[in-house]
Short mmCIF file of C-alpha atoms and ligand atoms in Angstrom, two decimals:
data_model
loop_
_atom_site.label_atom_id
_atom_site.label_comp_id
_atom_site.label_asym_id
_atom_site.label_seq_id
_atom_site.Cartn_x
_atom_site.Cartn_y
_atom_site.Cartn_z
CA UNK A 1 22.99 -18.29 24.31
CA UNK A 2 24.87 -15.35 25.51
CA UNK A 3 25.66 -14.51 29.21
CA UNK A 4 22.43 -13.68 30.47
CA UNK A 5 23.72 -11.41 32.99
CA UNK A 6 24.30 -9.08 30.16
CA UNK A 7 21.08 -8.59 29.38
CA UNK A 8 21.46 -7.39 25.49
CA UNK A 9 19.71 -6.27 23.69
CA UNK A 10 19.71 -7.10 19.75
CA UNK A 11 17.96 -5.22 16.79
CA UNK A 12 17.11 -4.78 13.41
CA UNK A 13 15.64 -1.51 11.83
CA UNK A 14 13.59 -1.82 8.53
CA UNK A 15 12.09 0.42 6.22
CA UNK A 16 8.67 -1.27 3.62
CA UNK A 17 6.66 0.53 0.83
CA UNK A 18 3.02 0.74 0.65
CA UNK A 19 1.33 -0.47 -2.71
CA UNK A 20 -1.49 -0.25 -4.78
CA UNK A 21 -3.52 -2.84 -6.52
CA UNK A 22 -4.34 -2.34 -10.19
CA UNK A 23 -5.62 -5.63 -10.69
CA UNK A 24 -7.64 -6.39 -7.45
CA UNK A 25 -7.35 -9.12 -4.45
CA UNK A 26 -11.01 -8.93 -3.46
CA UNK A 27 -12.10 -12.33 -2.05
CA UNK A 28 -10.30 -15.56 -0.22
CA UNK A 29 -10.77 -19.06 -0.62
CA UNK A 30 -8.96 -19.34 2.69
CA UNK A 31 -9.67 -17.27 5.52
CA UNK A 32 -7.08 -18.24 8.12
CA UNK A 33 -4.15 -18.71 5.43
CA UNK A 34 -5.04 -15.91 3.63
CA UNK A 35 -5.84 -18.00 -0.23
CA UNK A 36 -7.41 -15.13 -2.68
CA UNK A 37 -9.55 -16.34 -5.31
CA UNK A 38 -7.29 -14.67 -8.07
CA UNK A 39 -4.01 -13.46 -8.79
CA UNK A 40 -3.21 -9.43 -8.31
CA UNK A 41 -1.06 -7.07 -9.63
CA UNK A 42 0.25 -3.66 -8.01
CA UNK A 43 2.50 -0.87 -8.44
CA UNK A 44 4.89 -0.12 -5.13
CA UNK A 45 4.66 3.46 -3.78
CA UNK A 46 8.19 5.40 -3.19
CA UNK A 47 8.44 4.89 0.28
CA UNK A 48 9.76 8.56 0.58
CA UNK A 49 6.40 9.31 1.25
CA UNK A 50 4.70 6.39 2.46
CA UNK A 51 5.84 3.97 4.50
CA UNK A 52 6.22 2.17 7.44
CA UNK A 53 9.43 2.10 9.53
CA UNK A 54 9.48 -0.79 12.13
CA UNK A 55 12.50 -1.65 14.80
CA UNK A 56 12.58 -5.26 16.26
CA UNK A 57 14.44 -6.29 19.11
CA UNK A 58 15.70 -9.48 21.14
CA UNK A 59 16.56 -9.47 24.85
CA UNK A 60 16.99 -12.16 27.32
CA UNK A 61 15.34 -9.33 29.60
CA UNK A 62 12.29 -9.58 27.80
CA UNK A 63 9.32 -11.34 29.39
CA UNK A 64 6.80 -11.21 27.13
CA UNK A 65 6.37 -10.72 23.61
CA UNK A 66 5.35 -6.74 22.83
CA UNK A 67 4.05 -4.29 20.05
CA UNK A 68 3.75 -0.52 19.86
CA UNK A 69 2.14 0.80 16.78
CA UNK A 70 2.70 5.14 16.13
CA UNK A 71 3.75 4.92 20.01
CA UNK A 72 0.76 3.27 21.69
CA UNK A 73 1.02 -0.46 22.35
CA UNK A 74 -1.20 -2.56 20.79
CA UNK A 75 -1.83 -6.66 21.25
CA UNK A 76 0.10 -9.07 19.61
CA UNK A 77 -2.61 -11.61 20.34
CA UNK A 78 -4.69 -11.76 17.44
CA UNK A 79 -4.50 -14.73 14.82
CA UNK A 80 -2.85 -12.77 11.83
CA UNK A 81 0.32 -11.62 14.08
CA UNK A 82 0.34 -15.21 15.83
CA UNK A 83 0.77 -16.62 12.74
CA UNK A 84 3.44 -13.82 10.84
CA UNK A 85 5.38 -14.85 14.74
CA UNK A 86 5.07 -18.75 14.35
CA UNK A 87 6.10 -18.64 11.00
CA UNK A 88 9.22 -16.49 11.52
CA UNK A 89 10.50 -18.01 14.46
CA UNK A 90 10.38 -21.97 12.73
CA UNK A 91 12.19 -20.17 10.00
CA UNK A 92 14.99 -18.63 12.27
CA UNK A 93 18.86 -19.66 12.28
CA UNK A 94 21.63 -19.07 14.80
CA UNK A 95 23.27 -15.58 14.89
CA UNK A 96 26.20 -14.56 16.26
CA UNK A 97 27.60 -10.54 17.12
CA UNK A 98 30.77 -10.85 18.02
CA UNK A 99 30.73 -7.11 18.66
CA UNK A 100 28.30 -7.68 21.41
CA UNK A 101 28.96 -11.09 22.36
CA UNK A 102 25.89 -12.34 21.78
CA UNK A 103 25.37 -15.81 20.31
CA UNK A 104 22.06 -16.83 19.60
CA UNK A 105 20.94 -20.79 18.47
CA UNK A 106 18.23 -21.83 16.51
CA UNK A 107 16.38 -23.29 19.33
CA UNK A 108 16.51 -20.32 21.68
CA UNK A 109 14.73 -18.21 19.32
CA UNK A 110 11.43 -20.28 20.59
CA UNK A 111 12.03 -19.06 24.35
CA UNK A 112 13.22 -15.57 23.45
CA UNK A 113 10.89 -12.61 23.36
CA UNK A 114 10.58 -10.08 20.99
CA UNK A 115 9.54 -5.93 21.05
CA UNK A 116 8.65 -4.57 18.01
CA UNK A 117 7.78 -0.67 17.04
CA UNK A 118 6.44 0.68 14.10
CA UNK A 119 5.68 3.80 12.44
CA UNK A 120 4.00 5.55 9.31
CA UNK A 121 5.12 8.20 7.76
CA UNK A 122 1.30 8.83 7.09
CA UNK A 123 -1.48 9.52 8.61
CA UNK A 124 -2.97 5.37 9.39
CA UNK A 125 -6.83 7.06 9.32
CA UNK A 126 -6.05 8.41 5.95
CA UNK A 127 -7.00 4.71 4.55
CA UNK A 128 -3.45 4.27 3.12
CA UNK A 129 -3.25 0.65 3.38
CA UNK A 130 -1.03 1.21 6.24
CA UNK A 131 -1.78 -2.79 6.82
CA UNK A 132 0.00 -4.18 3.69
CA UNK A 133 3.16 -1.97 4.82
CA UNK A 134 3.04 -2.90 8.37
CA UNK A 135 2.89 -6.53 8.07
CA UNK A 136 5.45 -6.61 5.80
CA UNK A 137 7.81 -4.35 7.42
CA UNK A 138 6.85 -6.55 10.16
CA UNK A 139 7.91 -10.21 8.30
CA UNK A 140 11.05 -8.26 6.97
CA UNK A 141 12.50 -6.91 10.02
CA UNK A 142 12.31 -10.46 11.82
CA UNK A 143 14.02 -12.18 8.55
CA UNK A 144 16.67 -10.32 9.19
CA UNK A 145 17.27 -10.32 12.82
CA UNK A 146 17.00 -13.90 13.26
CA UNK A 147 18.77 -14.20 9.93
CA UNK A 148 16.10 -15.99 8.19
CA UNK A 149 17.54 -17.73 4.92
CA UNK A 150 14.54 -17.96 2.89
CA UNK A 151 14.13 -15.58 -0.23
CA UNK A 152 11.82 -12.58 -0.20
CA UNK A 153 9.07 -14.54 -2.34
CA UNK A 154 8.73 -16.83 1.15
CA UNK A 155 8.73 -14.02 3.00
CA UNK A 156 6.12 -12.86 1.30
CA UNK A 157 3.99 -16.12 1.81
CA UNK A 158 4.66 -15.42 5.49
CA UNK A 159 3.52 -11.69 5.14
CA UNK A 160 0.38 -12.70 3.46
CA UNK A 161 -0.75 -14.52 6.23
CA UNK A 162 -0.99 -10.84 8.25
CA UNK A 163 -2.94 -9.07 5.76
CA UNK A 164 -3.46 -10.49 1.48
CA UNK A 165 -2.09 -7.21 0.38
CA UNK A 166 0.84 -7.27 2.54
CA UNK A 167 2.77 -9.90 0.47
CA UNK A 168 3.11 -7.70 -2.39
CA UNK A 169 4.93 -4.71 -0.30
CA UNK A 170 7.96 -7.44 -0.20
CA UNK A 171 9.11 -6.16 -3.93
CA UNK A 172 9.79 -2.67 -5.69
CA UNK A 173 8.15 -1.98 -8.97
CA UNK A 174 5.50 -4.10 -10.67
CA UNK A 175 4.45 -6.87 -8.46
CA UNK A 176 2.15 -10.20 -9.11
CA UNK A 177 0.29 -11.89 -6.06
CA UNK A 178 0.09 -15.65 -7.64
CA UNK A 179 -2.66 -17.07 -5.99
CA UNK A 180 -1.57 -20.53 -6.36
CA UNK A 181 -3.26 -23.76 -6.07
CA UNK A 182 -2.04 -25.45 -3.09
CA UNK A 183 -4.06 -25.85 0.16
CA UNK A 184 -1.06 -25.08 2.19
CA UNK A 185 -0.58 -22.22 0.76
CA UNK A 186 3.44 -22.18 -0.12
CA UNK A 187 2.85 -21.59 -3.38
CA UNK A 188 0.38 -18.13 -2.80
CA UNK A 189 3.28 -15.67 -2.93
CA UNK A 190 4.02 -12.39 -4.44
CA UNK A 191 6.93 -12.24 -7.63
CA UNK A 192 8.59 -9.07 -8.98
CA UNK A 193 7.21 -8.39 -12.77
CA UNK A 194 10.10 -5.16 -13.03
CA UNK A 195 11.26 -3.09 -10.56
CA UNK A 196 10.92 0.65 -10.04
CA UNK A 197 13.05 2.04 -12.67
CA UNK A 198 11.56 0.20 -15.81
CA UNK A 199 8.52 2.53 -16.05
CA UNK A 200 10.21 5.89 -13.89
CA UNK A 201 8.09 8.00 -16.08
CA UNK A 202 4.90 7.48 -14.24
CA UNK A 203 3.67 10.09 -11.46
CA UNK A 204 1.46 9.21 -8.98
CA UNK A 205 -1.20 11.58 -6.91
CA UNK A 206 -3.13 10.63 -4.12
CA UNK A 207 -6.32 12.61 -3.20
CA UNK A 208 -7.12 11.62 0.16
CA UNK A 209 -11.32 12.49 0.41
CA UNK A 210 -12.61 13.97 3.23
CA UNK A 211 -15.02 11.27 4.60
CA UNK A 212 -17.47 10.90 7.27
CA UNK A 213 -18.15 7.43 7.44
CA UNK A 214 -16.93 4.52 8.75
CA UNK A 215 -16.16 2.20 5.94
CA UNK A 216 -16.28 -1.74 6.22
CA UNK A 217 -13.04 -3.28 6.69
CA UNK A 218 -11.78 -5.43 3.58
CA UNK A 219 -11.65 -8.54 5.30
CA UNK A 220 -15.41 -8.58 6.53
CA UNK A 221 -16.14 -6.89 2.74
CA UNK A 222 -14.53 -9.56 0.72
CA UNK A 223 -16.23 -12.17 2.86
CA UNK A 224 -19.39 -10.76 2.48
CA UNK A 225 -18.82 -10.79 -1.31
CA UNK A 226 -18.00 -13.94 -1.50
CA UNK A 227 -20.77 -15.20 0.02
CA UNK A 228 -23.39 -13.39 -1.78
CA UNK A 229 -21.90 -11.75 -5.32
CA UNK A 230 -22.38 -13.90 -8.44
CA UNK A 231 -20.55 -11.18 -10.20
CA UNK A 232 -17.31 -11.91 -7.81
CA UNK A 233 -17.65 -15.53 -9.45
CA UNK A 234 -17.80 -14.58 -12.75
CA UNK A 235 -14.49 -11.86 -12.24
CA UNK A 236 -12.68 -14.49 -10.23
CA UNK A 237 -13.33 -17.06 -12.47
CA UNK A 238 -13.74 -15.55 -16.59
CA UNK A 239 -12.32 -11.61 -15.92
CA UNK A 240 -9.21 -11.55 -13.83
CA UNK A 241 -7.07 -14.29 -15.66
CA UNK A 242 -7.41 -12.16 -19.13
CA UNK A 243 -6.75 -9.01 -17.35
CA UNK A 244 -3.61 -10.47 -15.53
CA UNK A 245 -2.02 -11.59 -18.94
CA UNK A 246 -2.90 -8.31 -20.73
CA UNK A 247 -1.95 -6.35 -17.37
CA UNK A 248 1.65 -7.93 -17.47
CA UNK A 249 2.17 -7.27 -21.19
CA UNK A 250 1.18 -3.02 -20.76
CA UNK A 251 3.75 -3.09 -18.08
CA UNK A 252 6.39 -4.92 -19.95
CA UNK A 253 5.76 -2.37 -23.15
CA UNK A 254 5.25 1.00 -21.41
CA UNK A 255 2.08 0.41 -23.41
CA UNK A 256 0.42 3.16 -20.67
CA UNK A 257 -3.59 3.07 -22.86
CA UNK A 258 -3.83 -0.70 -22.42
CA UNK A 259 -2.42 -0.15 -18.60
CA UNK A 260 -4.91 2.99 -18.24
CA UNK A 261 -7.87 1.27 -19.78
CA UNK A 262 -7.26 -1.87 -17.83
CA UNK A 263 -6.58 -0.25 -14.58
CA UNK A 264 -9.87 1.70 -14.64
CA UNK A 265 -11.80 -1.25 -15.98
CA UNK A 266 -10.60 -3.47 -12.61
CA UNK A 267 -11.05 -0.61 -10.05
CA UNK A 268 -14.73 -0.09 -11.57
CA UNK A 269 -15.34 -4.07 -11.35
CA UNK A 270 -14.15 -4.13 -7.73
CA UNK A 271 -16.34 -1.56 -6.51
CA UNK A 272 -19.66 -2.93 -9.19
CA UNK A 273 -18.78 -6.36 -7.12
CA UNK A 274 -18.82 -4.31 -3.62
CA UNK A 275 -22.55 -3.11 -5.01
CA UNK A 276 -23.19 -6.57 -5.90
CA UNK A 277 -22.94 -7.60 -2.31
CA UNK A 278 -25.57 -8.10 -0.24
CA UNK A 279 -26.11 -5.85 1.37
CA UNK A 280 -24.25 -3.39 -0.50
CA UNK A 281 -20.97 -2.02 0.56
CA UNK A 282 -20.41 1.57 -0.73
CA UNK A 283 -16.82 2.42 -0.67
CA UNK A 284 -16.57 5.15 -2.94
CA UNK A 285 -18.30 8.98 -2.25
CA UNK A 286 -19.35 11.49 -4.54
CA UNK A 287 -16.06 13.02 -4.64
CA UNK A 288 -14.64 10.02 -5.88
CA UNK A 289 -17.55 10.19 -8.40
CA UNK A 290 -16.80 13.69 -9.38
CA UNK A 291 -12.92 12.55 -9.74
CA UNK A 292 -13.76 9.54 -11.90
CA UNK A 293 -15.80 11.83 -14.11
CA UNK A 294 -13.23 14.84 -14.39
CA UNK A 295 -10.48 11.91 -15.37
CA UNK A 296 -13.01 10.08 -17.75
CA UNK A 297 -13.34 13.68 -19.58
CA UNK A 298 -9.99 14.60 -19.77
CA UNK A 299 -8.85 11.00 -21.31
CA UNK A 300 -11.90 10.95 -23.66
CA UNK A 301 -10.75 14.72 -25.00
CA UNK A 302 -7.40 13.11 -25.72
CA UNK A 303 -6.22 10.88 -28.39
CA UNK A 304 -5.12 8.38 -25.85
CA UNK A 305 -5.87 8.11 -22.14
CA UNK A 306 -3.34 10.47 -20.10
CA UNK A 307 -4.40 9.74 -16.73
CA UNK A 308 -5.18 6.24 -14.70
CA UNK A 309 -7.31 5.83 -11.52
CA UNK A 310 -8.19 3.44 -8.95
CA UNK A 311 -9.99 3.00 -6.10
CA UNK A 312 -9.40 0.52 -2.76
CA UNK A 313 -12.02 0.12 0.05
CA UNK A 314 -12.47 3.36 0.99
CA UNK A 315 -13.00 7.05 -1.11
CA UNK A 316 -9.34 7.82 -1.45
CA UNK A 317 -8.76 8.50 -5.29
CA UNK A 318 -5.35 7.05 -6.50
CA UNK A 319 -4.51 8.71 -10.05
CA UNK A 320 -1.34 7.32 -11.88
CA UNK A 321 0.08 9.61 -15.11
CA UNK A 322 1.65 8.50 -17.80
CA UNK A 323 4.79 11.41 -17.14
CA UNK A 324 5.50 14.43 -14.87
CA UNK A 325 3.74 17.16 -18.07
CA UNK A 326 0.48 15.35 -17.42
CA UNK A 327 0.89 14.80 -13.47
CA UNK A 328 0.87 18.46 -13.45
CA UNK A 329 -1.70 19.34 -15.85
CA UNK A 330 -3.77 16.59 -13.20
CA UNK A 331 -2.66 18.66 -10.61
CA UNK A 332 -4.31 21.75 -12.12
CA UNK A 333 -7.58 20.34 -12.51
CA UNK A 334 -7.27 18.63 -9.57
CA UNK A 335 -6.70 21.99 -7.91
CA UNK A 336 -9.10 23.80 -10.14
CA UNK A 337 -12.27 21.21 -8.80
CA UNK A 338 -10.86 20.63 -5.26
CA UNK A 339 -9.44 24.09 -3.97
CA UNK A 340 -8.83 23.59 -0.52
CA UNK A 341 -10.34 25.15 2.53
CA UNK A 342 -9.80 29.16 3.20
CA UNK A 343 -7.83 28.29 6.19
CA UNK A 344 -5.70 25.35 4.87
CA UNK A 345 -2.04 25.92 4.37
CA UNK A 346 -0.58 24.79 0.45
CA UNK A 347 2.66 23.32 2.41
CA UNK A 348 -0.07 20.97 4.05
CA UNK A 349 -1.86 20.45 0.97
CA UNK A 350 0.22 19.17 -1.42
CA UNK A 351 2.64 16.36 0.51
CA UNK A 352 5.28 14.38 -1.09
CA UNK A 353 7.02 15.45 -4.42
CA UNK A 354 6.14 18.97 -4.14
CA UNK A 355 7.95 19.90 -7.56
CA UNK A 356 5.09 18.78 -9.57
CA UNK A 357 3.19 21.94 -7.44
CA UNK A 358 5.96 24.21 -9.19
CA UNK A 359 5.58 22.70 -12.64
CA UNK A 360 1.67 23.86 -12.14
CA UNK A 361 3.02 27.20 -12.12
CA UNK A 362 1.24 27.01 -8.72
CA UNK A 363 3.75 29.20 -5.42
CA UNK A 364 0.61 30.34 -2.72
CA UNK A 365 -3.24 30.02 -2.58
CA UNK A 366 -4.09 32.86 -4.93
CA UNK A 367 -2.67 31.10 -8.20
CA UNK A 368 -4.82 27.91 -7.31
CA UNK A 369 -8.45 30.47 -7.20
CA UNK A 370 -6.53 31.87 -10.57
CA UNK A 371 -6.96 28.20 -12.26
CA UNK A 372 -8.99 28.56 -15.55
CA UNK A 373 -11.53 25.74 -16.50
CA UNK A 374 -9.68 22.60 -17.86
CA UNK A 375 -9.98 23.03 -21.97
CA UNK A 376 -12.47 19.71 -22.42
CA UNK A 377 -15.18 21.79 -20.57
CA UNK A 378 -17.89 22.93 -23.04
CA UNK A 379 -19.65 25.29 -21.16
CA UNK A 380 -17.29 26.91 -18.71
CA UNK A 381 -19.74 29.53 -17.66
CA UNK A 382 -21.30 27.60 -14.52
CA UNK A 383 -18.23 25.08 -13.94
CA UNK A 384 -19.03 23.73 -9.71
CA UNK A 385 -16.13 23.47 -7.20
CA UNK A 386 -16.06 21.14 -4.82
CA UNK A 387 -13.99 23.08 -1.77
CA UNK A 388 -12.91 21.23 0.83
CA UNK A 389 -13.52 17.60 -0.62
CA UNK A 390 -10.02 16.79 -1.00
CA UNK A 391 -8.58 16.51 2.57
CA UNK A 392 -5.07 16.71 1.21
CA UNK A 393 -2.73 15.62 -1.81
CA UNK A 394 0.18 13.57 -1.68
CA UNK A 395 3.01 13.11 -5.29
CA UNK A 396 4.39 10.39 -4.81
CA UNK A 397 6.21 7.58 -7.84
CA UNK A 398 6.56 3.89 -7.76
CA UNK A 399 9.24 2.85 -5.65
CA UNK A 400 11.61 0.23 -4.30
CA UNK A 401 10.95 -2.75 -2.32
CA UNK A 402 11.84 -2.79 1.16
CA UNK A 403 15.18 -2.13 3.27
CA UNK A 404 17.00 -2.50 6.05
CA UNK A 405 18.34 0.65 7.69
CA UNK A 406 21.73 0.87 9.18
CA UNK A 407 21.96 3.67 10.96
CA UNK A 408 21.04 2.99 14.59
CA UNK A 409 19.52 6.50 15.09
CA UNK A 410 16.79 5.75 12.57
CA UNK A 411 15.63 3.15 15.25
CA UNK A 412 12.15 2.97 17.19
CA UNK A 413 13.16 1.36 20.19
CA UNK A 414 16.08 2.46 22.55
CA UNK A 415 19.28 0.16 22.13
CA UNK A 416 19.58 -0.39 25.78
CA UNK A 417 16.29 -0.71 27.34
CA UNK A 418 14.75 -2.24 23.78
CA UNK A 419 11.43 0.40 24.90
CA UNK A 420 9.80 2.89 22.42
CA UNK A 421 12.33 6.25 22.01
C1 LIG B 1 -9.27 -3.43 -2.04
O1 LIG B 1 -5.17 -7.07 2.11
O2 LIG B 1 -6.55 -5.35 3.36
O3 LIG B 1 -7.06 -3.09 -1.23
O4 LIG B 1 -6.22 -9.91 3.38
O5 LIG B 1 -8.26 -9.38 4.72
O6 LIG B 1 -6.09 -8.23 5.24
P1 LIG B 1 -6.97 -8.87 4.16
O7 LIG B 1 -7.38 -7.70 3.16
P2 LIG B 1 -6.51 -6.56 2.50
O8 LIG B 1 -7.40 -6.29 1.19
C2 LIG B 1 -7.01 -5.40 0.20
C3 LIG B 1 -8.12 -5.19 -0.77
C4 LIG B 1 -7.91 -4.08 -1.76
C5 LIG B 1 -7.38 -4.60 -3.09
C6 LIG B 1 -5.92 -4.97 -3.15
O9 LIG B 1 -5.09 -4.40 -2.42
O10 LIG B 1 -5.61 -5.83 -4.00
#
């Protein structure tokens, strides 16, 4: 090891995606490893606009392993980031910077202690899935300080163990969860079905619903299920392995009606499953009822569906368009059904790719109260609004898989005392 009187201190700055099933994980046949009952598919988010940055660091001056999440430390004791830790460090190799003089070997990574920091670049209480980024920023970062060999589909493995979602935020573009037989679990890893510039015409909008309640977490919600929905047997077992093949084929063909129709079809399983628990979980609110049924319209108005939604645990509606003319035509309805609040400010409405706002035709507040009725409504005379529901929008696209960033200013932690900035 190096000098310890030096008292280095080494890091590694990474940047992950969020993503989004369209084919569900909902259910484990291993708790502690993580196991899911089926295989799940999901599209990566541009991590332009959501994503979590994370810095880890190595220092002989370290004494104990230490984690700050959005600047506030948090434990590192709990089971899932024990084993993401154990896992890592069995994996790690010797590194050398000659630059700093530091030489680390394989066997000191078990003494050495780590400080990690990470950030979103959204709000965590929005119900963003901040945990799928996290842990895999989290598995990345490490990989690459102590210059873990393995190839991102072990990663992944490793990241699944943190949170089931997590593995699939290890890849860009279309991504597969392969649930995999094994007990062990090596063979439960996520696989890249194309990457972010196969399908580039999609848009995707993210209406995060204003919401009261306190939802239940997955993990206690998919156990839950498991233990008491028959219809979770019958979807593991009869649904999802169809939907998987036929799922993989839209994507391959741009075929966007089979990947619209499918994607709706899962989301509305996974939530009849959640009613089909006992007792009940409710996820979704009547705004995300109203959205389903303003999307449902539109599509059935059409020749062919324009506009794709889904739903995770929690109200948030995620709304995927087949190209940027009908992501803004969404927008307007959107915006027609769900003005925002009197006092709310349109920069802080509509976050993200804020172009699609312009190709609404929409500049301030008064052309959003200007909004006609959407075409597919009959009687336009007594249309509702629903002001307020929609806490805030964010455009966003699918995006790449995760990187490592190499300018030292982008990191969390200061180079010389390895603390938060
Ligand atoms: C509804 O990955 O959050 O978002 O593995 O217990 O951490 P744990 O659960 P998590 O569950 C995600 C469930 C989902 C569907 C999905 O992302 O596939």
């Amino acid at each position: 090891m190096a000098d310890e009187s030096k008292k280095w201190v080494l890091m590694v700055t990474a940047q992950t995606p969020t993503n989004i099933a369209v084919i569900k994980y909902w259910g484990k046949r291993d708790e502690t490893l993580i196991l899911p009952i089926n295989d799940s598919i999901s599209v990566t988010l541009d991590p332009e606009h959501l994503c979590t940055t994370t810095t880890v660091a190595v220092s002989p001056s370290f004494e104990s392993d230490r984690m700050w999440l959005n600047g506030k430390e948090i434990s590192l004791s709990g089971g899932r980031y024990q084993n993401c830790l154990r896992e890592i460090r069995s994996r790690a190799s010797d590194v050398h910077d000659e630059g700093k003089g530091v030489h680390i070997e394989k066997k000191d990574w078990e003494k050495l202690h780590l400080h990690i920091a990470s950030y979103n670049n959204f709000p965590t209480a929005a119900g963003l899935a901040s945990s799928a980024a996290g842990f895999a920023c989290l598995v990345f970062a490490l990989a690459k300080l102590m210059n873990v060999k393995e190839d991102q589909g072990k990663l992944s493995a490793i990241a699944r163990q943190g949170s089931g979602s997590a593995c699939r935020s290890l890849f860009g573009g279309f991504v597969k969860w392969i649930m995999g037989k094994g007990d062990n679990g090596s063979d439960s890893l996520a696989v890249q079905l194309v990457d972010e510039k196969h399908w580039d015409e999609l848009v995707i909008i993210i209406a995060v619903v204003s919401s009261r309640q306190k939802e239940t977490s997955s993990t206690s919600g998919m156990r839950e299920s498991v233990e008491t929905s028959l219809l979770l047997k019958h979807r593991a077992k009869e649904i999802v392995p169809k939907r998987i093949i036929q799922m993989e084929e839209a994507i391959k063909n741009h075929d966007f009606s089979s990947f619209a129709n499918l994607t709706c079809a899962d989301s509305n399983q996974f939530h009849a499953v959640c009613l089909d628990t006992s007792p009940p979980i409710f996820y979704m609110n009547n705004t995300s009822h109203r959205i389903i049924s303003c999307v449902e319209k539109w599509n059935h108005s059409e020749e062919t569906p324009q506009v794709a939604y889904t739903f995770d645990a929690g109200p948030n509606a995620v709304l995927i368009a087949r190209n940027r003319k009908v992501a803004s035509l969404l927008l307007q309805r959107m915006l027609f059904y769900f003005p925002p609040t009197p006092e709310t400010d349109l920069n802080n409405f509509i976050l993200g790719d804020k172009s699609i706002l312009q190709d609404a035709g929409i500049k301030e507040m008064k052309d959003i109260d200007a909004l006609s009725s959407p075409p597919e409504i009959k009687d336009n005379a007594n249309v509702p609004k629903y002001r307020g529901e929609v806490s805030y929008f964010i455009c966003t696209r699918p995006g790449r898989g995760p990187v490592e960033l190499a300018d030292a200013s982008q990191a969390l932690l200061n180079p010389e005392t390895g603390l938060p900035k």
